[in-house]
PDB file of C-alpha atoms and ligand atoms in Angstrom:
ATOM      1  CA  UNK A   1       8.611  39.704  43.955  1.00 95.00           C
ATOM      2  CA  UNK A   2       5.553  38.495  45.562  1.00 98.00           C
ATOM      3  CA  UNK A   3       5.065  39.126  49.169  1.00 98.00           C
ATOM      4  CA  UNK A   4       2.800  37.940  51.894  1.00 98.00           C
ATOM      5  CA  UNK A   5       1.708  41.272  53.758  1.00 98.00           C
ATOM      6  CA  UNK A   6      -0.811  40.034  56.189  1.00 98.00           C
ATOM      7  CA  UNK A   7      -2.718  37.228  57.729  1.00 98.00           C
ATOM      8  CA  UNK A   8      -6.594  37.155  58.067  1.00 98.00           C
ATOM      9  CA  UNK A   9      -7.621  34.606  60.697  1.00 98.00           C
ATOM     10  CA  UNK A  10     -11.409  33.990  60.866  1.00 98.00           C
ATOM     11  CA  UNK A  11     -14.125  31.365  61.607  1.00 98.00           C
ATOM     12  CA  UNK A  12     -16.088  30.029  58.606  1.00 98.00           C
ATOM     13  CA  UNK A  13     -19.426  29.100  60.343  1.00 97.00           C
ATOM     14  CA  UNK A  14     -21.762  28.065  57.540  1.00 97.00           C
ATOM     15  CA  UNK A  15     -24.715  29.823  59.105  1.00 97.00           C
ATOM     16  CA  UNK A  16     -23.056  33.223  58.607  1.00 98.00           C
ATOM     17  CA  UNK A  17     -23.143  32.531  54.783  1.00 98.00           C
ATOM     18  CA  UNK A  18     -26.889  31.669  55.128  1.00 97.00           C
ATOM     19  CA  UNK A  19     -27.702  34.543  57.062  1.00 97.00           C
ATOM     20  CA  UNK A  20     -25.845  36.948  54.538  1.00 97.00           C
ATOM     21  CA  UNK A  21     -27.616  35.211  51.579  1.00 97.00           C
ATOM     22  CA  UNK A  22     -31.097  35.204  53.140  1.00 97.00           C
ATOM     23  CA  UNK A  23     -30.844  38.918  53.979  1.00 97.00           C
ATOM     24  CA  UNK A  24     -30.675  38.497  57.754  1.00 98.00           C
ATOM     25  CA  UNK A  25     -27.626  40.807  58.048  1.00 96.00           C
ATOM     26  CA  UNK A  26     -29.494  43.425  60.147  1.00 97.00           C
ATOM     27  CA  UNK A  27     -31.442  41.043  62.470  1.00 98.00           C
ATOM     28  CA  UNK A  28     -30.462  41.268  66.201  1.00 97.00           C
ATOM     29  CA  UNK A  29     -28.697  37.846  66.454  1.00 98.00           C
ATOM     30  CA  UNK A  30     -26.515  38.516  63.302  1.00 98.00           C
ATOM     31  CA  UNK A  31     -26.114  42.283  63.416  1.00 98.00           C
ATOM     32  CA  UNK A  32     -23.199  42.348  65.940  1.00 98.00           C
ATOM     33  CA  UNK A  33     -21.243  39.707  63.854  1.00 98.00           C
ATOM     34  CA  UNK A  34     -21.519  41.660  60.578  1.00 98.00           C
ATOM     35  CA  UNK A  35     -20.722  44.824  62.521  1.00 98.00           C
ATOM     36  CA  UNK A  36     -17.513  43.025  63.827  1.00 98.00           C
ATOM     37  CA  UNK A  37     -16.319  42.442  60.394  1.00 98.00           C
ATOM     38  CA  UNK A  38     -17.070  45.912  58.997  1.00 98.00           C
ATOM     39  CA  UNK A  39     -13.660  47.275  59.844  1.00 98.00           C
ATOM     40  CA  UNK A  40     -12.005  44.031  58.289  1.00 98.00           C
ATOM     41  CA  UNK A  41     -13.793  45.003  55.114  1.00 98.00           C
ATOM     42  CA  UNK A  42     -12.585  48.476  55.170  1.00 98.00           C
ATOM     43  CA  UNK A  43      -8.955  47.270  55.820  1.00 98.00           C
ATOM     44  CA  UNK A  44      -9.154  45.073  52.750  1.00 98.00           C
ATOM     45  CA  UNK A  45     -10.572  47.859  50.654  1.00 98.00           C
ATOM     46  CA  UNK A  46      -7.471  49.969  51.634  1.00 96.00           C
ATOM     47  CA  UNK A  47      -4.965  47.197  51.136  1.00 97.00           C
ATOM     48  CA  UNK A  48      -6.384  45.769  47.951  1.00 98.00           C
ATOM     49  CA  UNK A  49      -4.209  42.408  47.940  1.00 98.00           C
ATOM     50  CA  UNK A  50      -3.806  40.934  44.343  1.00 98.00           C
ATOM     51  CA  UNK A  51      -3.918  37.431  45.688  1.00 99.00           C
ATOM     52  CA  UNK A  52      -5.330  35.416  48.558  1.00 99.00           C
ATOM     53  CA  UNK A  53      -4.107  32.138  49.624  1.00 99.00           C
ATOM     54  CA  UNK A  54      -7.019  30.683  51.443  1.00 99.00           C
ATOM     55  CA  UNK A  55      -6.070  28.007  54.000  1.00 99.00           C
ATOM     56  CA  UNK A  56      -9.362  26.266  54.854  1.00 98.00           C
ATOM     57  CA  UNK A  57     -10.792  22.931  55.077  1.00 98.00           C
ATOM     58  CA  UNK A  58     -13.265  21.068  52.829  1.00 98.00           C
ATOM     59  CA  UNK A  59     -16.356  19.610  54.716  1.00 97.00           C
ATOM     60  CA  UNK A  60     -16.751  16.274  52.502  1.00 96.00           C
ATOM     61  CA  UNK A  61     -17.893  18.301  49.605  1.00 97.00           C
ATOM     62  CA  UNK A  62     -14.808  18.648  47.218  1.00 97.00           C
ATOM     63  CA  UNK A  63     -13.288  15.358  48.650  1.00 96.00           C
ATOM     64  CA  UNK A  64     -15.618  12.368  49.859  1.00 91.00           C
ATOM     65  CA  UNK A  65     -14.165   9.619  52.159  1.00 91.00           C
ATOM     66  CA  UNK A  66     -12.577   7.922  49.306  1.00 94.00           C
ATOM     67  CA  UNK A  67      -9.622  10.331  49.095  1.00 95.00           C
ATOM     68  CA  UNK A  68      -8.606  12.696  51.890  1.00 96.00           C
ATOM     69  CA  UNK A  69      -5.464  14.537  51.149  1.00 98.00           C
ATOM     70  CA  UNK A  70      -3.719  16.155  54.070  1.00 98.00           C
ATOM     71  CA  UNK A  71      -2.544  19.225  52.193  1.00 98.00           C
ATOM     72  CA  UNK A  72      -4.016  20.120  48.692  1.00 98.00           C
ATOM     73  CA  UNK A  73      -3.757  23.119  46.598  1.00 98.00           C
ATOM     74  CA  UNK A  74      -6.293  24.189  43.963  1.00 98.00           C
ATOM     75  CA  UNK A  75      -4.498  24.752  40.662  1.00 98.00           C
ATOM     76  CA  UNK A  76      -7.514  25.382  38.615  1.00 98.00           C
ATOM     77  CA  UNK A  77      -8.405  28.453  36.592  1.00 98.00           C
ATOM     78  CA  UNK A  78     -11.575  28.781  38.683  1.00 98.00           C
ATOM     79  CA  UNK A  79     -13.563  26.993  41.454  1.00 98.00           C
ATOM     80  CA  UNK A  80     -17.209  26.701  41.165  1.00 98.00           C
ATOM     81  CA  UNK A  81     -19.279  26.951  44.515  1.00 98.00           C
ATOM     82  CA  UNK A  82     -20.360  23.638  46.206  1.00 98.00           C
ATOM     83  CA  UNK A  83     -24.038  22.581  46.742  1.00 97.00           C
ATOM     84  CA  UNK A  84     -23.712  21.500  50.443  1.00 97.00           C
ATOM     85  CA  UNK A  85     -27.249  20.222  50.428  1.00 94.00           C
ATOM     86  CA  UNK A  86     -29.407  23.309  50.342  1.00 91.00           C
ATOM     87  CA  UNK A  87     -28.174  24.780  46.889  1.00 95.00           C
ATOM     88  CA  UNK A  88     -24.898  26.630  46.065  1.00 98.00           C
ATOM     89  CA  UNK A  89     -24.337  29.812  47.820  1.00 98.00           C
ATOM     90  CA  UNK A  90     -25.334  32.809  45.391  1.00 98.00           C
ATOM     91  CA  UNK A  91     -21.614  34.117  45.530  1.00 98.00           C
ATOM     92  CA  UNK A  92     -19.366  34.799  42.494  1.00 98.00           C
ATOM     93  CA  UNK A  93     -17.345  31.905  41.026  1.00 98.00           C
ATOM     94  CA  UNK A  94     -13.659  31.949  42.734  1.00 98.00           C
ATOM     95  CA  UNK A  95     -10.934  32.647  40.220  1.00 98.00           C
ATOM     96  CA  UNK A  96      -7.752  30.868  40.873  1.00 98.00           C
ATOM     97  CA  UNK A  97      -4.089  31.425  39.528  1.00 98.00           C
ATOM     98  CA  UNK A  98      -2.874  28.357  38.114  1.00 98.00           C
ATOM     99  CA  UNK A  99       0.590  29.446  37.420  1.00 98.00           C
ATOM    100  CA  UNK A 100       1.375  30.724  40.846  1.00 98.00           C
ATOM    101  CA  UNK A 101      -0.333  27.900  42.358  1.00 98.00           C
ATOM    102  CA  UNK A 102       1.722  25.414  40.182  1.00 98.00           C
ATOM    103  CA  UNK A 103       5.021  27.395  41.519  1.00 98.00           C
ATOM    104  CA  UNK A 104       3.879  27.200  45.116  1.00 98.00           C
ATOM    105  CA  UNK A 105       3.303  23.456  44.683  1.00 98.00           C
ATOM    106  CA  UNK A 106       6.715  23.068  42.998  1.00 98.00           C
ATOM    107  CA  UNK A 107       8.503  25.126  45.736  1.00 98.00           C
ATOM    108  CA  UNK A 108       6.661  23.247  48.705  1.00 98.00           C
ATOM    109  CA  UNK A 109       7.350  19.650  47.203  1.00 98.00           C
ATOM    110  CA  UNK A 110      10.991  20.513  46.525  1.00 98.00           C
ATOM    111  CA  UNK A 111      10.981  21.727  50.227  1.00 98.00           C
ATOM    112  CA  UNK A 112       9.598  18.174  51.161  1.00 98.00           C
ATOM    113  CA  UNK A 113       5.956  19.018  51.764  1.00 98.00           C
ATOM    114  CA  UNK A 114       3.939  16.420  49.983  1.00 97.00           C
ATOM    115  CA  UNK A 115       1.187  18.622  48.347  1.00 98.00           C
ATOM    116  CA  UNK A 116      -1.660  17.028  46.552  1.00 98.00           C
ATOM    117  CA  UNK A 117      -2.263  18.756  43.239  1.00 98.00           C
ATOM    118  CA  UNK A 118      -5.993  19.454  42.599  1.00 98.00           C
ATOM    119  CA  UNK A 119      -6.900  20.505  38.988  1.00 98.00           C
ATOM    120  CA  UNK A 120     -10.757  20.563  39.442  1.00 97.00           C
ATOM    121  CA  UNK A 121     -12.719  21.067  42.621  1.00 97.00           C
ATOM    122  CA  UNK A 122     -15.634  22.895  44.119  1.00 98.00           C
ATOM    123  CA  UNK A 123     -15.295  25.077  47.240  1.00 98.00           C
ATOM    124  CA  UNK A 124     -17.531  25.030  50.210  1.00 98.00           C
ATOM    125  CA  UNK A 125     -18.444  27.320  53.228  1.00 98.00           C
ATOM    126  CA  UNK A 126     -14.914  26.826  54.641  1.00 98.00           C
ATOM    127  CA  UNK A 127     -13.623  29.153  51.833  1.00 98.00           C
ATOM    128  CA  UNK A 128     -16.695  31.123  50.699  1.00 98.00           C
ATOM    129  CA  UNK A 129     -17.793  32.408  54.149  1.00 98.00           C
ATOM    130  CA  UNK A 130     -14.414  33.977  54.812  1.00 98.00           C
ATOM    131  CA  UNK A 131     -14.530  35.451  51.217  1.00 98.00           C
ATOM    132  CA  UNK A 132     -18.006  37.117  52.221  1.00 98.00           C
ATOM    133  CA  UNK A 133     -16.670  38.349  55.492  1.00 98.00           C
ATOM    134  CA  UNK A 134     -13.484  39.805  54.006  1.00 98.00           C
ATOM    135  CA  UNK A 135     -15.043  41.381  50.756  1.00 98.00           C
ATOM    136  CA  UNK A 136     -18.621  41.587  51.253  1.00 97.00           C
ATOM    137  CA  UNK A 137     -20.970  40.793  48.415  1.00 97.00           C
ATOM    138  CA  UNK A 138     -19.479  42.033  45.201  1.00 98.00           C
ATOM    139  CA  UNK A 139     -20.545  40.922  41.684  1.00 98.00           C
ATOM    140  CA  UNK A 140     -17.101  39.428  41.260  1.00 98.00           C
ATOM    141  CA  UNK A 141     -14.520  38.628  43.859  1.00 98.00           C
ATOM    142  CA  UNK A 142     -11.646  41.505  43.709  1.00 98.00           C
ATOM    143  CA  UNK A 143      -8.777  39.007  44.120  1.00 98.00           C
ATOM    144  CA  UNK A 144      -7.317  35.810  42.691  1.00 98.00           C
ATOM    145  CA  UNK A 145      -7.731  32.855  45.165  1.00 99.00           C
ATOM    146  CA  UNK A 146      -5.371  29.935  45.714  1.00 99.00           C
ATOM    147  CA  UNK A 147      -7.171  27.453  47.758  1.00 98.00           C
ATOM    148  CA  UNK A 148      -5.085  25.367  50.266  1.00 99.00           C
ATOM    149  CA  UNK A 149      -7.363  22.507  51.594  1.00 98.00           C
ATOM    150  CA  UNK A 150      -6.206  20.895  54.813  1.00 98.00           C
ATOM    151  CA  UNK A 151      -7.703  17.757  56.118  1.00 98.00           C
ATOM    152  CA  UNK A 152      -9.213  18.393  59.863  1.00 97.00           C
ATOM    153  CA  UNK A 153     -12.314  16.113  59.298  1.00 95.00           C
ATOM    154  CA  UNK A 154     -10.959  12.656  59.494  1.00 94.00           C
ATOM    155  CA  UNK A 155      -8.274  11.988  62.227  1.00 92.00           C
ATOM    156  CA  UNK A 156      -5.349  12.063  62.011  1.00 96.00           C
ATOM    157  CA  UNK A 157      -5.180  15.848  61.328  1.00 97.00           C
ATOM    158  CA  UNK A 158      -1.862  17.451  60.792  1.00 97.00           C
ATOM    159  CA  UNK A 159      -0.191  18.894  64.049  1.00 98.00           C
ATOM    160  CA  UNK A 160       0.079  22.481  64.622  1.00 98.00           C
ATOM    161  CA  UNK A 161       3.891  22.240  64.386  1.00 98.00           C
ATOM    162  CA  UNK A 162       3.668  20.819  61.129  1.00 98.00           C
ATOM    163  CA  UNK A 163       1.112  23.451  60.022  1.00 98.00           C
ATOM    164  CA  UNK A 164       3.484  26.231  61.374  1.00 98.00           C
ATOM    165  CA  UNK A 165       6.510  24.986  59.427  1.00 98.00           C
ATOM    166  CA  UNK A 166       4.286  24.759  56.215  1.00 98.00           C
ATOM    167  CA  UNK A 167       3.385  28.253  56.648  1.00 99.00           C
ATOM    168  CA  UNK A 168       7.174  29.168  56.817  1.00 98.00           C
ATOM    169  CA  UNK A 169       7.683  27.300  53.566  1.00 98.00           C
ATOM    170  CA  UNK A 170       4.795  29.004  51.897  1.00 99.00           C
ATOM    171  CA  UNK A 171       6.590  32.352  52.765  1.00 98.00           C
ATOM    172  CA  UNK A 172       9.609  31.271  50.993  1.00 98.00           C
ATOM    173  CA  UNK A 173       7.634  29.839  47.948  1.00 98.00           C
ATOM    174  CA  UNK A 174       5.688  33.155  47.699  1.00 98.00           C
ATOM    175  CA  UNK A 175       8.957  35.263  47.876  1.00 98.00           C
ATOM    176  CA  UNK A 176      10.606  33.129  44.984  1.00 98.00           C
ATOM    177  CA  UNK A 177       7.790  34.122  42.597  1.00 98.00           C
ATOM    178  CA  UNK A 178       9.119  36.894  40.282  1.00 98.00           C
ATOM    179  CA  UNK A 179       6.066  39.072  40.107  1.00 98.00           C
ATOM    180  CA  UNK A 180       5.155  42.142  42.208  1.00 98.00           C
ATOM    181  CA  UNK A 181       2.070  40.837  44.098  1.00 98.00           C
ATOM    182  CA  UNK A 182       0.523  41.783  47.573  1.00 98.00           C
ATOM    183  CA  UNK A 183      -0.500  38.423  48.999  1.00 98.00           C
ATOM    184  CA  UNK A 184      -2.887  38.053  52.022  1.00 99.00           C
ATOM    185  CA  UNK A 185      -2.976  34.425  53.605  1.00 99.00           C
ATOM    186  CA  UNK A 186      -6.142  33.331  55.427  1.00 99.00           C
ATOM    187  CA  UNK A 187      -6.271  30.996  58.195  1.00 98.00           C
ATOM    188  CA  UNK A 188      -9.912  29.696  58.629  1.00 98.00           C
ATOM    189  CA  UNK A 189     -12.246  27.679  61.010  1.00 98.00           C
ATOM    190  CA  UNK A 190     -12.531  27.659  64.548  1.00 95.00           C
ATOM    191  CA  UNK A 191     -12.560  28.925  67.209  1.00 98.00           C
ATOM    192  CA  UNK A 192     -13.669  26.766  69.965  1.00 97.00           C
ATOM    193  CA  UNK A 193     -16.636  24.840  68.916  1.00 97.00           C
ATOM    194  CA  UNK A 194     -18.133  21.237  68.790  1.00 96.00           C
ATOM    195  CA  UNK A 195     -21.167  20.577  66.642  1.00 94.00           C
ATOM    196  CA  UNK A 196     -22.151  16.967  67.621  1.00 93.00           C
ATOM    197  CA  UNK A 197     -22.492  14.772  70.495  1.00 94.00           C
ATOM    198  CA  UNK A 198     -23.023  15.342  74.202  1.00 94.00           C
ATOM    199  CA  UNK A 199     -20.779  18.351  74.237  1.00 96.00           C
ATOM    200  CA  UNK A 200     -22.320  20.055  71.221  1.00 96.00           C
ATOM    201  CA  UNK A 201     -22.133  23.965  71.693  1.00 95.00           C
ATOM    202  CA  UNK A 202     -19.013  23.746  73.866  1.00 96.00           C
ATOM    203  CA  UNK A 203     -17.166  27.160  73.881  1.00 97.00           C
ATOM    204  CA  UNK A 204     -13.978  27.951  75.645  1.00 98.00           C
ATOM    205  CA  UNK A 205     -13.417  31.928  75.817  1.00 98.00           C
ATOM    206  CA  UNK A 206     -10.178  31.526  77.748  1.00 98.00           C
ATOM    207  CA  UNK A 207      -8.674  29.092  75.309  1.00 98.00           C
ATOM    208  CA  UNK A 208      -9.779  31.398  72.439  1.00 98.00           C
ATOM    209  CA  UNK A 209      -8.471  34.615  74.053  1.00 98.00           C
ATOM    210  CA  UNK A 210      -5.043  32.932  74.691  1.00 98.00           C
ATOM    211  CA  UNK A 211      -4.999  31.640  71.058  1.00 98.00           C
ATOM    212  CA  UNK A 212      -5.579  35.149  69.691  1.00 98.00           C
ATOM    213  CA  UNK A 213      -3.065  36.783  71.981  1.00 98.00           C
ATOM    214  CA  UNK A 214      -0.201  34.241  71.344  1.00 98.00           C
ATOM    215  CA  UNK A 215      -0.529  34.688  67.577  1.00 98.00           C
ATOM    216  CA  UNK A 216       1.542  37.768  68.032  1.00 98.00           C
ATOM    217  CA  UNK A 217       2.838  37.298  71.719  1.00 97.00           C
ATOM    218  CA  UNK A 218       4.077  33.650  71.588  1.00 98.00           C
ATOM    219  CA  UNK A 219       3.278  31.691  68.468  1.00 98.00           C
ATOM    220  CA  UNK A 220       5.663  28.916  69.713  1.00 97.00           C
ATOM    221  CA  UNK A 221       3.379  28.120  72.607  1.00 98.00           C
ATOM    222  CA  UNK A 222       0.359  27.575  70.065  1.00 98.00           C
ATOM    223  CA  UNK A 223       2.579  25.431  67.926  1.00 98.00           C
ATOM    224  CA  UNK A 224       2.911  23.094  70.904  1.00 98.00           C
ATOM    225  CA  UNK A 225      -0.862  22.423  71.413  1.00 98.00           C
ATOM    226  CA  UNK A 226      -1.599  18.826  70.451  1.00 97.00           C
ATOM    227  CA  UNK A 227      -4.385  17.839  68.323  1.00 95.00           C
ATOM    228  CA  UNK A 228      -6.199  16.073  71.352  1.00 96.00           C
ATOM    229  CA  UNK A 229      -5.726  18.984  73.334  1.00 97.00           C
ATOM    230  CA  UNK A 230      -7.741  21.218  70.921  1.00 98.00           C
ATOM    231  CA  UNK A 231     -10.330  18.412  71.117  1.00 97.00           C
ATOM    232  CA  UNK A 232     -10.437  18.098  74.740  1.00 97.00           C
ATOM    233  CA  UNK A 233     -10.307  21.795  75.831  1.00 98.00           C
ATOM    234  CA  UNK A 234     -11.925  23.556  72.698  1.00 98.00           C
ATOM    235  CA  UNK A 235     -14.247  21.024  71.241  1.00 97.00           C
ATOM    236  CA  UNK A 236     -14.061  18.575  68.348  1.00 95.00           C
ATOM    237  CA  UNK A 237     -14.040  21.088  65.562  1.00 96.00           C
ATOM    238  CA  UNK A 238     -11.538  23.340  67.253  1.00 98.00           C
ATOM    239  CA  UNK A 239      -8.881  21.214  65.350  1.00 98.00           C
ATOM    240  CA  UNK A 240      -9.610  23.782  62.457  1.00 98.00           C
ATOM    241  CA  UNK A 241      -7.615  26.220  64.473  1.00 98.00           C
ATOM    242  CA  UNK A 242      -4.272  24.435  63.313  1.00 98.00           C
ATOM    243  CA  UNK A 243      -4.964  26.317  59.947  1.00 98.00           C
ATOM    244  CA  UNK A 244      -4.415  29.569  61.702  1.00 98.00           C
ATOM    245  CA  UNK A 245      -0.865  28.251  62.408  1.00 98.00           C
ATOM    246  CA  UNK A 246      -0.152  27.833  58.549  1.00 99.00           C
ATOM    247  CA  UNK A 247      -1.180  31.417  58.293  1.00 99.00           C
ATOM    248  CA  UNK A 248       0.930  32.480  61.164  1.00 98.00           C
ATOM    249  CA  UNK A 249       3.904  30.687  59.993  1.00 98.00           C
ATOM    250  CA  UNK A 250       3.813  32.495  56.712  1.00 98.00           C
ATOM    251  CA  UNK A 251       4.139  35.767  58.288  1.00 98.00           C
ATOM    252  CA  UNK A 252       7.656  35.714  59.514  1.00 98.00           C
ATOM    253  CA  UNK A 253       8.913  36.468  63.083  1.00 96.00           C
ATOM    254  CA  UNK A 254       7.217  39.630  64.031  1.00 96.00           C
ATOM    255  CA  UNK A 255       3.820  40.680  63.361  1.00 98.00           C
ATOM    256  CA  UNK A 256       1.591  43.349  64.508  1.00 98.00           C
ATOM    257  CA  UNK A 257      -2.124  42.936  65.349  1.00 98.00           C
ATOM    258  CA  UNK A 258      -4.307  45.389  63.182  1.00 97.00           C
ATOM    259  CA  UNK A 259      -7.734  44.293  64.143  1.00 98.00           C
ATOM    260  CA  UNK A 260      -9.496  41.678  66.348  1.00 98.00           C
ATOM    261  CA  UNK A 261     -13.109  40.625  66.966  1.00 98.00           C
ATOM    262  CA  UNK A 262     -14.532  37.900  69.078  1.00 98.00           C
ATOM    263  CA  UNK A 263     -18.283  36.908  69.553  1.00 98.00           C
ATOM    264  CA  UNK A 264     -20.172  34.096  71.054  1.00 97.00           C
ATOM    265  CA  UNK A 265     -22.183  32.478  69.488  1.00 93.00           C
ATOM    266  CA  UNK A 266     -22.943  32.066  65.752  1.00 96.00           C
ATOM    267  CA  UNK A 267     -24.764  28.847  65.460  1.00 94.00           C
ATOM    268  CA  UNK A 268     -22.507  26.594  67.809  1.00 91.00           C
ATOM    269  CA  UNK A 269     -19.349  28.476  67.013  1.00 95.00           C
ATOM    270  CA  UNK A 270     -17.262  31.031  68.903  1.00 97.00           C
ATOM    271  CA  UNK A 271     -16.565  33.382  66.122  1.00 98.00           C
ATOM    272  CA  UNK A 272     -13.019  34.896  66.064  1.00 98.00           C
ATOM    273  CA  UNK A 273     -11.294  37.130  63.721  1.00 98.00           C
ATOM    274  CA  UNK A 274      -7.793  38.759  63.686  1.00 98.00           C
ATOM    275  CA  UNK A 275      -5.648  40.724  61.084  1.00 98.00           C
ATOM    276  CA  UNK A 276      -1.819  40.315  61.560  1.00 98.00           C
ATOM    277  CA  UNK A 277       0.310  42.540  59.504  1.00 98.00           C
ATOM    278  CA  UNK A 278       3.918  41.622  58.988  1.00 98.00           C
ATOM    279  CA  UNK A 279       6.279  44.036  60.707  1.00 97.00           C
ATOM    280  CA  UNK A 280       7.602  45.288  57.281  1.00 97.00           C
ATOM    281  CA  UNK A 281       3.980  45.945  55.883  1.00 98.00           C
ATOM    282  CA  UNK A 282       2.837  47.537  59.390  1.00 97.00           C
ATOM    283  CA  UNK A 283       5.955  49.935  59.205  1.00 97.00           C
ATOM    284  CA  UNK A 284       5.252  50.894  55.636  1.00 96.00           C
ATOM    285  CA  UNK A 285       1.723  51.693  56.503  1.00 93.00           C
ATOM    286  CA  UNK A 286       2.548  53.780  59.476  1.00 92.00           C
ATOM    287  CA  UNK A 287       5.070  55.739  57.299  1.00 94.00           C
ATOM    288  CA  UNK A 288       2.439  56.466  54.581  1.00 91.00           C
ATOM    289  CA  UNK A 289      -0.252  57.554  57.077  1.00 89.00           C
ATOM    290  CA  UNK A 290       2.204  59.916  58.811  1.00 93.00           C
ATOM    291  CA  UNK A 291       3.440  61.281  55.423  1.00 90.00           C
TER     292      UNK A 291
HETATM  293  C1  DHB B 301     -20.519  25.031  62.226  1.00 86.35           C
HETATM  294  C2  DHB B 301     -18.986  25.452  62.184  1.00 86.35           C
HETATM  295  C3  DHB B 301     -18.158  24.977  61.301  1.00 86.35           C
HETATM  296  O1  DHB B 301     -16.805  25.329  61.227  1.00 86.35           O
HETATM  297  C4  DHB B 301     -18.550  24.079  60.307  1.00 86.35           C
HETATM  298  O2  DHB B 301     -17.658  23.761  59.367  1.00 86.35           O
HETATM  299  C5  DHB B 301     -19.917  23.639  60.422  1.00 86.35           C
HETATM  300  C6  DHB B 301     -20.796  24.094  61.301  1.00 86.35           C
HETATM  301  C7  DHB B 301     -21.454  25.573  63.240  1.00 86.35           C
HETATM  302  O3  DHB B 301     -20.877  26.088  64.147  1.00 86.35           O
HETATM  303  O4  DHB B 301     -22.482  25.222  63.094  1.00 86.35           O
HETATM  304 FE1   FE B 302     -15.741  23.941  59.687  1.00 86.35          FE
END
């Protein structure tokens, strides 16, 4: 059967993609960030997942203000790269997995999560920047990707609790797919940041550190954070962090933190990253390493 083996939480700051695409990786401002993701890329190379479920948000590129689905799953064969105003990023087209995506939609809808089916869409920095941070700059992405777009652009955004429960339902949906697949689920966006208004540039390191700690120590505490609390304490765009709770909900009760990185700033964002392994996957990796 298919299994979710780990979660990959990461910011998706568009300027990181631009820095990479413009060859600025080694510049003093950017080098610490890219160095911080080097161990994550090594982890990915070792683990070699078959499929990524990419929980991210569209930033008015695939969906304009005419239609704003709360939860939408990309069921297409492939997803082209959106032009966000300065040309499409020069990264490979994103290959989907329509059959598996359709199964996830079926399982989730029967589980009473009303998912929007998307058969044609472009993907923006919310998806492509995490791909670059996880997999570097290959000529083709080494995994199939199922995009799960969450509305955090126009209030009301879903609550952390709803997201966490959706994650649990995704775990069950994946495990009812009869094909041996290693799945890694991403939660993207965050961490604390505000990109507009008088509080632009707001960063709350304490909030972010507690959030990273509690992903393994006390996820129930994170689930209780209300949308307005994200806004007040960690900036308007910190609401993106609810997507990390979909990732966390999909990993089961016990997780082991395999890697963490935190850096301020990239553009106006506190960049945060975490790899959480399911207890089962963590134990199997330890046993293999010891053998
Ligand atoms: C920034 C961060 C984001 O998550 C985003 O979607 C757009 C901009 C920023 O920090 O500049
Ligand atoms: Fe964003």
